mmCIF file with all atom_site columns, C-alpha atoms in Angstrom:
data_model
loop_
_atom_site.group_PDB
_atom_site.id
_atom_site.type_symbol
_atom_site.label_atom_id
_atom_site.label_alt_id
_atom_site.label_comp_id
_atom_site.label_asym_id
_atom_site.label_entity_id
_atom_site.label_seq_id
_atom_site.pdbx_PDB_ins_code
_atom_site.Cartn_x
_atom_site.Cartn_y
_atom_site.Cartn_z
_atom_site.occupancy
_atom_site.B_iso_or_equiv
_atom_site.pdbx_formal_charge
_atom_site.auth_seq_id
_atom_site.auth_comp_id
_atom_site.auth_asym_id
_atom_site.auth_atom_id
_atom_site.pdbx_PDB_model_num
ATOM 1   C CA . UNK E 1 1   ? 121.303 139.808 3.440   1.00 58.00 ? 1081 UNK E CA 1
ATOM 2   C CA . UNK E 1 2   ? 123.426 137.136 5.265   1.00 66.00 ? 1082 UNK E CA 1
ATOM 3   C CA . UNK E 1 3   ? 125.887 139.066 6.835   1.00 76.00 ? 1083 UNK E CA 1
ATOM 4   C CA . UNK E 1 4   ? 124.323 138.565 10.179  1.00 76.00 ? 1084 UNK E CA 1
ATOM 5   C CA . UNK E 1 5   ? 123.049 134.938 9.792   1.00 72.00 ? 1085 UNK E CA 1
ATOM 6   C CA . UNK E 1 6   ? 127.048 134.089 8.413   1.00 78.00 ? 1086 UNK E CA 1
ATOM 7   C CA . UNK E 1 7   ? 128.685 136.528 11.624  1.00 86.00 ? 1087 UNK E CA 1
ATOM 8   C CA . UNK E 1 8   ? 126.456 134.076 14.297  1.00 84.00 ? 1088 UNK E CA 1
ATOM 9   C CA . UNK E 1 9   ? 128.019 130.984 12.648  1.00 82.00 ? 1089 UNK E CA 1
ATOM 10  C CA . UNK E 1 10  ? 131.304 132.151 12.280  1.00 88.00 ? 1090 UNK E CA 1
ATOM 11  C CA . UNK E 1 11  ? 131.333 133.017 15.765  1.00 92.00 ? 1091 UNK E CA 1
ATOM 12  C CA . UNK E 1 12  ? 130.112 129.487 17.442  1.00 88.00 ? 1092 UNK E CA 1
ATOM 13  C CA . UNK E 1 13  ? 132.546 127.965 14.508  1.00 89.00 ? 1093 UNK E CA 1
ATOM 14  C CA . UNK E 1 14  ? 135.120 130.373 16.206  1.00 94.00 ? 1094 UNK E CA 1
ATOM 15  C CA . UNK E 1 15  ? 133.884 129.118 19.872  1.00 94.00 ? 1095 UNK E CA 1
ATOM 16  C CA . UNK E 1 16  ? 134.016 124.852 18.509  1.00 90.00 ? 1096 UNK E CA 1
ATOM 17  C CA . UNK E 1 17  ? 137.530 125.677 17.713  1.00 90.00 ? 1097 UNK E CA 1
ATOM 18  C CA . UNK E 1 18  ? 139.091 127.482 20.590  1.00 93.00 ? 1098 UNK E CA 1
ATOM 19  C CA . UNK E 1 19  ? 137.320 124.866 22.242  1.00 92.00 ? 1099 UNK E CA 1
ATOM 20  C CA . UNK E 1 20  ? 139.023 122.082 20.546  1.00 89.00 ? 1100 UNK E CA 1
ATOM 21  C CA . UNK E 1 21  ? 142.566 123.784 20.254  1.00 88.00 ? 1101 UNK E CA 1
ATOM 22  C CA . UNK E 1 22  ? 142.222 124.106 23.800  1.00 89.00 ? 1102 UNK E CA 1
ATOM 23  C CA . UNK E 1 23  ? 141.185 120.526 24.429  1.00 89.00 ? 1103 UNK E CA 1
ATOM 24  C CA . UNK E 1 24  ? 144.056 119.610 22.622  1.00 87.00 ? 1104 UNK E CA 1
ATOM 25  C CA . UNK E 1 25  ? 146.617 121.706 24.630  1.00 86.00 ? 1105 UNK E CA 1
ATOM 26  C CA . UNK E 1 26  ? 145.902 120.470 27.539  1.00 86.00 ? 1106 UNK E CA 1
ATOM 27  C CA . UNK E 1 27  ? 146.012 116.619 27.145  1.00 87.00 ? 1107 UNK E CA 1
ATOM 28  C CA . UNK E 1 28  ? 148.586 116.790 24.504  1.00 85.00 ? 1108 UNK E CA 1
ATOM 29  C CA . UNK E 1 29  ? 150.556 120.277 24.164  1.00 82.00 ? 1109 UNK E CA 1
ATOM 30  C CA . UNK E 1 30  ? 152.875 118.444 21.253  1.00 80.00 ? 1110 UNK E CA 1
ATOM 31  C CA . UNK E 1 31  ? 150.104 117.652 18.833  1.00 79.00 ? 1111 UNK E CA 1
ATOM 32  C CA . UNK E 1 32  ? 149.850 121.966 18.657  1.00 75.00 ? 1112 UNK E CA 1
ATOM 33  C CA . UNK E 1 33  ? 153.532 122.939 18.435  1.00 72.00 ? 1113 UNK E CA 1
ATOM 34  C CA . UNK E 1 34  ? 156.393 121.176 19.080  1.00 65.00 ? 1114 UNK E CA 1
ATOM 35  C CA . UNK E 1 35  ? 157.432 124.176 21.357  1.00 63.00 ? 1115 UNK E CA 1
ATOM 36  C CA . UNK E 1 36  ? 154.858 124.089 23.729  1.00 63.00 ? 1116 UNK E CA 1
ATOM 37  C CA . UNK E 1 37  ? 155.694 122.227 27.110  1.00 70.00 ? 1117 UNK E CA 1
ATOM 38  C CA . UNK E 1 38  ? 153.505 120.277 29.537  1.00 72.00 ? 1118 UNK E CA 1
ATOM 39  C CA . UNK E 1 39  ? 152.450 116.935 30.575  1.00 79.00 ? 1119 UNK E CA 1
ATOM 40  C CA . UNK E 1 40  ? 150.997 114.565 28.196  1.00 78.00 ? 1120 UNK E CA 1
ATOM 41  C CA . UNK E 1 41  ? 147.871 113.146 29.627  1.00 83.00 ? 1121 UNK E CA 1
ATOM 42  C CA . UNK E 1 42  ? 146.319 111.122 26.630  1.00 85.00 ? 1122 UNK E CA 1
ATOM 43  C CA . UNK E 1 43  ? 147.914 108.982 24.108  1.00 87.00 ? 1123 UNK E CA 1
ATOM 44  C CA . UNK E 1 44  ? 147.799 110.412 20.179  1.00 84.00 ? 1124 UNK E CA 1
ATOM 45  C CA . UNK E 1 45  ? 145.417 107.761 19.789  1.00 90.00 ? 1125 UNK E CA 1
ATOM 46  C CA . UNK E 1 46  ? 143.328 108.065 22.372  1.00 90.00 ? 1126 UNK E CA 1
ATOM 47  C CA . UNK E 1 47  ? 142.865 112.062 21.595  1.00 89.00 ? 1127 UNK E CA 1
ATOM 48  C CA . UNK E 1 48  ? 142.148 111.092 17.697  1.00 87.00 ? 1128 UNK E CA 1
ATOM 49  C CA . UNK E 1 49  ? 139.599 108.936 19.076  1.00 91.00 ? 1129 UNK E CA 1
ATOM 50  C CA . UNK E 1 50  ? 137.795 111.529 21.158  1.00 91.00 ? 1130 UNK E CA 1
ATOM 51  C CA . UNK E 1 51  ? 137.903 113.759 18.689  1.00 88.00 ? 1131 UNK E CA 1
ATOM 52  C CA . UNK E 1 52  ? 136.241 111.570 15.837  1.00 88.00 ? 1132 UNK E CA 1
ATOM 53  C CA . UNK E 1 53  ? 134.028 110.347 18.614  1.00 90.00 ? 1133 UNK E CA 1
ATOM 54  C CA . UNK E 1 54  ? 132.512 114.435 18.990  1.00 88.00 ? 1134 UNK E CA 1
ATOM 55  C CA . UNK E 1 55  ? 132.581 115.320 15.734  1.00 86.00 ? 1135 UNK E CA 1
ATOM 56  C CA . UNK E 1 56  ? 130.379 112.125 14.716  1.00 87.00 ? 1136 UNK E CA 1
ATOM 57  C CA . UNK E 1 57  ? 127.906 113.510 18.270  1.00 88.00 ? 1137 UNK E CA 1
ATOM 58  C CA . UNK E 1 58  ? 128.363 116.804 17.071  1.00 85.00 ? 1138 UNK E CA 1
ATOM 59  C CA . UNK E 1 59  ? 127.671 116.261 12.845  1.00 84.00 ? 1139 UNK E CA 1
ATOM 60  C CA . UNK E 1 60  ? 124.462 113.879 13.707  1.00 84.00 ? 1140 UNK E CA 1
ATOM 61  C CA . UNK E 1 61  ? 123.482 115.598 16.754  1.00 82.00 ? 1141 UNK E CA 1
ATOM 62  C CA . UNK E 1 62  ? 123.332 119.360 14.722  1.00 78.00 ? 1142 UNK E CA 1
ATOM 63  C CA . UNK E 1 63  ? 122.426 118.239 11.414  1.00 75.00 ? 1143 UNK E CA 1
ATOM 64  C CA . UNK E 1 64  ? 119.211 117.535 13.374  1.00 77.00 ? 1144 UNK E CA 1
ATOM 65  C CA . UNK E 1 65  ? 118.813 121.426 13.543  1.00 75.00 ? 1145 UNK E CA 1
ATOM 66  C CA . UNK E 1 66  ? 119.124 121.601 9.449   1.00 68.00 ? 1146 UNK E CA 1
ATOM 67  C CA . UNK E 1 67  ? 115.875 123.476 8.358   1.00 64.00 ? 1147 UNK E CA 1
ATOM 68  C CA . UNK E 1 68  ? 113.830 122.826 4.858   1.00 64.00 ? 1148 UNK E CA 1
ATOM 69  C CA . UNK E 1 69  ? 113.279 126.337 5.331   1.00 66.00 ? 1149 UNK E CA 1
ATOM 70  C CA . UNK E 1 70  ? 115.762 128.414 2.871   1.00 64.00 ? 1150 UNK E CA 1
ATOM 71  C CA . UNK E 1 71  ? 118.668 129.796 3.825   1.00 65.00 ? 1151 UNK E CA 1
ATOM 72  C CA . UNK E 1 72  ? 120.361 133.138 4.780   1.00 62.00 ? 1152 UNK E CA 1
ATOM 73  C CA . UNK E 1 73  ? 121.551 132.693 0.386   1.00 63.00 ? 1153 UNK E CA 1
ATOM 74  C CA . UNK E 1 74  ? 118.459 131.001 -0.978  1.00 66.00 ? 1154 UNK E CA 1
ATOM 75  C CA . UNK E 1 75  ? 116.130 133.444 1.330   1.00 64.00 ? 1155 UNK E CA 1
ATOM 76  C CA . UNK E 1 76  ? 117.815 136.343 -0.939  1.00 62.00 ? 1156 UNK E CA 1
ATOM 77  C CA . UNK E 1 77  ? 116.849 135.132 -4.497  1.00 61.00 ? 1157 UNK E CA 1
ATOM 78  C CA . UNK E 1 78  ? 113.982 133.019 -4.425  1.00 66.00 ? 1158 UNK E CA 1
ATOM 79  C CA . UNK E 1 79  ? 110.743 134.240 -6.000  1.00 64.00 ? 1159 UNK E CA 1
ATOM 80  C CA . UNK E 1 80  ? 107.841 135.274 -3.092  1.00 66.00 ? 1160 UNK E CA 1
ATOM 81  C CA . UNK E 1 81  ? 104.391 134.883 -4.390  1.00 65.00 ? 1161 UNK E CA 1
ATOM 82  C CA . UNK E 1 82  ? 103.328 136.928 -1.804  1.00 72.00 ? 1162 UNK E CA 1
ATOM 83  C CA . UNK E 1 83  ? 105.489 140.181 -2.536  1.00 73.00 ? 1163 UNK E CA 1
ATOM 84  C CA . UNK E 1 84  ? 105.329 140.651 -6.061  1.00 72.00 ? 1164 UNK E CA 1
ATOM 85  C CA . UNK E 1 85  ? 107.145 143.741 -6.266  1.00 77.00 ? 1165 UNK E CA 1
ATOM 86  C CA . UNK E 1 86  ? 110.143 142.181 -4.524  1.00 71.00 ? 1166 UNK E CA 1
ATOM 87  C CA . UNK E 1 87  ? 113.662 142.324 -6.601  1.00 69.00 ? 1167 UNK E CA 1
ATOM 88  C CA . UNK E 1 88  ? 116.241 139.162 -5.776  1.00 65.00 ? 1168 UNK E CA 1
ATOM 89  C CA . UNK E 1 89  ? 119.451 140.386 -4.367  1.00 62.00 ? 1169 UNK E CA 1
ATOM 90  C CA . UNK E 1 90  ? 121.114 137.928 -6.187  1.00 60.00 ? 1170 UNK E CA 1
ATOM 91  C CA . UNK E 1 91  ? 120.167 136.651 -9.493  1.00 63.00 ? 1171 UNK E CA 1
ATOM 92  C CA . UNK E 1 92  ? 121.183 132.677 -10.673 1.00 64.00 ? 1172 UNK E CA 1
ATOM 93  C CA . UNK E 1 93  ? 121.032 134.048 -15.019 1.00 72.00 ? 1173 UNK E CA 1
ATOM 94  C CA . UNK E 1 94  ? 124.985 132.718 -15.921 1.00 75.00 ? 1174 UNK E CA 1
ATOM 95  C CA . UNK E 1 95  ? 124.661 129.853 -17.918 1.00 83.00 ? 1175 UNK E CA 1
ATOM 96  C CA . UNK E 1 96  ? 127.685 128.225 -16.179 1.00 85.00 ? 1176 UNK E CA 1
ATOM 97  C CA . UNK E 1 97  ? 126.010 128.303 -12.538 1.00 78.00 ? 1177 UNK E CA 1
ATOM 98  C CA . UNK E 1 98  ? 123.191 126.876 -13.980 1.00 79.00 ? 1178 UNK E CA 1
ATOM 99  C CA . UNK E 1 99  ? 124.703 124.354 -15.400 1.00 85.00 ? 1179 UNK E CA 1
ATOM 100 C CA . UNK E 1 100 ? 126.425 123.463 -11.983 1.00 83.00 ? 1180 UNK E CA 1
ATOM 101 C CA . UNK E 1 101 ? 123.330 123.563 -10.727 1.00 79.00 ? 1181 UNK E CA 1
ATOM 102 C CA . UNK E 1 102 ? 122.326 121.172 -12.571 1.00 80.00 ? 1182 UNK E CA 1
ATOM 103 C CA . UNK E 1 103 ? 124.695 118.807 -12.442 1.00 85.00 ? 1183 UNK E CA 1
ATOM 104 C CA . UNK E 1 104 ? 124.492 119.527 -9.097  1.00 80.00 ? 1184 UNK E CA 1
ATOM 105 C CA . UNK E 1 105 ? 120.679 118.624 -8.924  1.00 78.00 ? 1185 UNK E CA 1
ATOM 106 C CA . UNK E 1 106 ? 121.181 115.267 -11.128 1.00 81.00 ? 1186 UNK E CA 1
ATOM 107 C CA . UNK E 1 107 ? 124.006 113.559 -9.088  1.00 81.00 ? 1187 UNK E CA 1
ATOM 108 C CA . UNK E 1 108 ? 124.353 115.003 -5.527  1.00 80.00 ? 1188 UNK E CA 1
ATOM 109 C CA . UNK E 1 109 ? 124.078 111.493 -3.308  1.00 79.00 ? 1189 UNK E CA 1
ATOM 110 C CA . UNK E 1 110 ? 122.428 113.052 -0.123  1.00 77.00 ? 1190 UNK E CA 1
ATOM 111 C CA . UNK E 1 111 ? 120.350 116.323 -1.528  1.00 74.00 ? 1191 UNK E CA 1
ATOM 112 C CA . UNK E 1 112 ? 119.059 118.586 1.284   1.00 71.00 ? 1192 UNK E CA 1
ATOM 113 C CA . UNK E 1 113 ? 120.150 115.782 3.971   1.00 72.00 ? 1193 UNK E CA 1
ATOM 114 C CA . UNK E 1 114 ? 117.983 113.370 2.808   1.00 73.00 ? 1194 UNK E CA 1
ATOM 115 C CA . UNK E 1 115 ? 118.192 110.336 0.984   1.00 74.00 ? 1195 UNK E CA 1
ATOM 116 C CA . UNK E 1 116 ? 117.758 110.321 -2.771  1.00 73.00 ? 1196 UNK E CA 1
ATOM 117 C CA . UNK E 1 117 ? 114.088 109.752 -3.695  1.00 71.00 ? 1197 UNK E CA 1
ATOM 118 C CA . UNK E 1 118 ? 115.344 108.811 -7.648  1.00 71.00 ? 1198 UNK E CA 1
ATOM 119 C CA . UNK E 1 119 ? 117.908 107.674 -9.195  1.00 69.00 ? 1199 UNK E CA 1
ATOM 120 C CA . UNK E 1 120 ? 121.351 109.810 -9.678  1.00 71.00 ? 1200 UNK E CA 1
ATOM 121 C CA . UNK E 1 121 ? 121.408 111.726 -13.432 1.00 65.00 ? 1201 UNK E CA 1
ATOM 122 C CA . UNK E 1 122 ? 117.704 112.710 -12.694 1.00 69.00 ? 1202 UNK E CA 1
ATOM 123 C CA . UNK E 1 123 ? 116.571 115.814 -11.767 1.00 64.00 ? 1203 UNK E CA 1
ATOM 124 C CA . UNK E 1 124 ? 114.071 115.701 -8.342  1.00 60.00 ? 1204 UNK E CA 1
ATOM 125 C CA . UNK E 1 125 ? 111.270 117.309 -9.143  1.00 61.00 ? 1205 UNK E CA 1
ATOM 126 C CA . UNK E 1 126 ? 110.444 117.837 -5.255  1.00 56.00 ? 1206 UNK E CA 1
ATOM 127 C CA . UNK E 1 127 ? 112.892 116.116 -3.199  1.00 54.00 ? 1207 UNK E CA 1
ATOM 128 C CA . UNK E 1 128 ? 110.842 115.190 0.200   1.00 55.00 ? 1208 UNK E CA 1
ATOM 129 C CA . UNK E 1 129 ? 113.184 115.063 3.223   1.00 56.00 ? 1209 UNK E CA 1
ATOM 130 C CA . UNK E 1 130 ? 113.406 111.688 4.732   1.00 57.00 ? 1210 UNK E CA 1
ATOM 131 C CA . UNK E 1 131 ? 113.745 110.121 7.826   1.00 63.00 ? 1211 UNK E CA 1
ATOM 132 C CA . UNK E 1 132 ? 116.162 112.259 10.707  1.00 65.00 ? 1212 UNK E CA 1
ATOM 133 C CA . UNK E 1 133 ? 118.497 109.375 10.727  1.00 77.00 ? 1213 UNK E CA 1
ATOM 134 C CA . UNK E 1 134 ? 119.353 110.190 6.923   1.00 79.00 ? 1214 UNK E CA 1
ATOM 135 C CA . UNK E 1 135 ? 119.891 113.665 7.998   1.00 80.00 ? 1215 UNK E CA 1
ATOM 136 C CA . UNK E 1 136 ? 122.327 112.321 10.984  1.00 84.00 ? 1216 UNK E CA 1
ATOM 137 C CA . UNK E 1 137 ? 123.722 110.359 7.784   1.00 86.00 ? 1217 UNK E CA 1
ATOM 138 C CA . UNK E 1 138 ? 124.359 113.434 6.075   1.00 83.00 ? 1218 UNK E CA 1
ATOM 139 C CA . UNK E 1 139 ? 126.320 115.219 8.826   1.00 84.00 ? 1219 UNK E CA 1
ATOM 140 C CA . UNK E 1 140 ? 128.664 112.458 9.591   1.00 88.00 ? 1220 UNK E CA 1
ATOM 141 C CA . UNK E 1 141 ? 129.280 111.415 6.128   1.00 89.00 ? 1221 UNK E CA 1
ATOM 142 C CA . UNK E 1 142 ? 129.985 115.436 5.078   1.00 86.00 ? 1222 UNK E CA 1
ATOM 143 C CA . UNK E 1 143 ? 132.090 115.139 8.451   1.00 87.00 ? 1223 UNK E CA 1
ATOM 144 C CA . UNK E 1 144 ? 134.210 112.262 7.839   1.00 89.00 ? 1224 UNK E CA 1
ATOM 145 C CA . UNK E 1 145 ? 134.478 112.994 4.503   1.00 91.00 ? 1225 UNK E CA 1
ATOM 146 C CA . UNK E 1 146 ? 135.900 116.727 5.371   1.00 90.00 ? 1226 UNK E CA 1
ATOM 147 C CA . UNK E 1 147 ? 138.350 114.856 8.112   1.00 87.00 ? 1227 UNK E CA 1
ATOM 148 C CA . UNK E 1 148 ? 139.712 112.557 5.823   1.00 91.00 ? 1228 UNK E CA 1
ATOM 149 C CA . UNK E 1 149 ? 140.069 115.502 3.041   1.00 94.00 ? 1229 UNK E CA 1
ATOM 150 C CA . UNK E 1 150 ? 142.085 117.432 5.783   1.00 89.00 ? 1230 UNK E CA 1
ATOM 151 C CA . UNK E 1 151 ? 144.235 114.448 6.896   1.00 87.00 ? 1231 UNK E CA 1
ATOM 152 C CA . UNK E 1 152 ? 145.689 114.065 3.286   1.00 93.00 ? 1232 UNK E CA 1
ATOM 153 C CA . UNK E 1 153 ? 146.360 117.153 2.991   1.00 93.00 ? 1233 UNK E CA 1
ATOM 154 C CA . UNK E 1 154 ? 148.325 117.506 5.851   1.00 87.00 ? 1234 UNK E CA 1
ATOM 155 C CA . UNK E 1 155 ? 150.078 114.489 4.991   1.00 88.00 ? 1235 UNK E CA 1
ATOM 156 C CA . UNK E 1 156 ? 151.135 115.947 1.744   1.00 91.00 ? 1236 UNK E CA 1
ATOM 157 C CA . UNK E 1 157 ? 152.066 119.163 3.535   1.00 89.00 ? 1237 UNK E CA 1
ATOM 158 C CA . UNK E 1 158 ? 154.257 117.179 5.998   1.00 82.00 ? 1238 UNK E CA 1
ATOM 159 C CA . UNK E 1 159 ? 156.069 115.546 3.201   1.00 83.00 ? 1239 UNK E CA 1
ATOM 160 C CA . UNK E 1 160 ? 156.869 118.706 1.392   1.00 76.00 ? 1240 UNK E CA 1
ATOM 161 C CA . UNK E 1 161 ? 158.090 120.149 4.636   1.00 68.00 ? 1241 UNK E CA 1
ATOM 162 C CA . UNK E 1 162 ? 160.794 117.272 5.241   1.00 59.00 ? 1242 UNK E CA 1
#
């Protein structure tokens, strides 16, 4: 059922990072490989900061474009009043994914991009979506919070390599 929602994503997420390995290659070819030769045009610093500057544009900017509509996932199981004959590809019955789901429900800080209506270890009945700038909220926070989750891990990479 998603196949072909997931194969468009993959391939701009393909696209965003050619893009960006590419950006980085040519202003500094050492932050790729230590092999590859060529002049350095930008400081380390100076590409960090261009890079957390277009991934904040890019998180607020395209979390704009998030839908309240379901997804390629939620599309596939949800109940249709309208088609009562229809069977859910995918069915939500373990008792261990519902309890993540529920915990899930109770203390996730930004649900569907939006602020939390009520307070956290409650269950939303019907979580409105607020304001766009809490969806632009949601993108950068879930983007800083994925940079900083891949910086320490490099760092503890790097110091196993040494």
């Amino acid at each position: 059922t998603m196949t072909g929602v997931h194969l468009l994503i993959g391939l701009v997420e393909g696209l965003v990072t050619v893009a960006v390995l590419g950006y980085i290659q040519q202003v500094r070819p050492d932050m790729v490989t230590d092999c590859l030769t060529g002049k350095v045009r930008l400081s380390r610093k100076a590409v960090l900061t261009t890079l957390v500057f277009f991934a904040v544009i890019t998180a607020g900017g395209l979390s704009l474009l998030a839908s309240g509509h379901p997804d390629g996932l939620e599309w596939s199981y949800l109940e249709r009043p309208d088609q009562p004959d229809f069977a859910p590809a995918v069915s939500n019955e373990d008792p261990t994914i519902a309890k993540a789901d529920d915990l899930q429900s109770r203390y996730s800080p930004l649900p569907d991009y939006s602020i939390r209506t009520i307070g956290m270890g409650k269950v939303p009945e019907d979580q409105i979506c607020a304001a766009a700038g809490w969806t632009s909220f949601a993108g950068v926070t879930g983007a800083g919070l994925t940079m900083a989750f891949v910086w320490a891990a490099a760092r503890v990479l790097r110091r196993k390599n040494i």
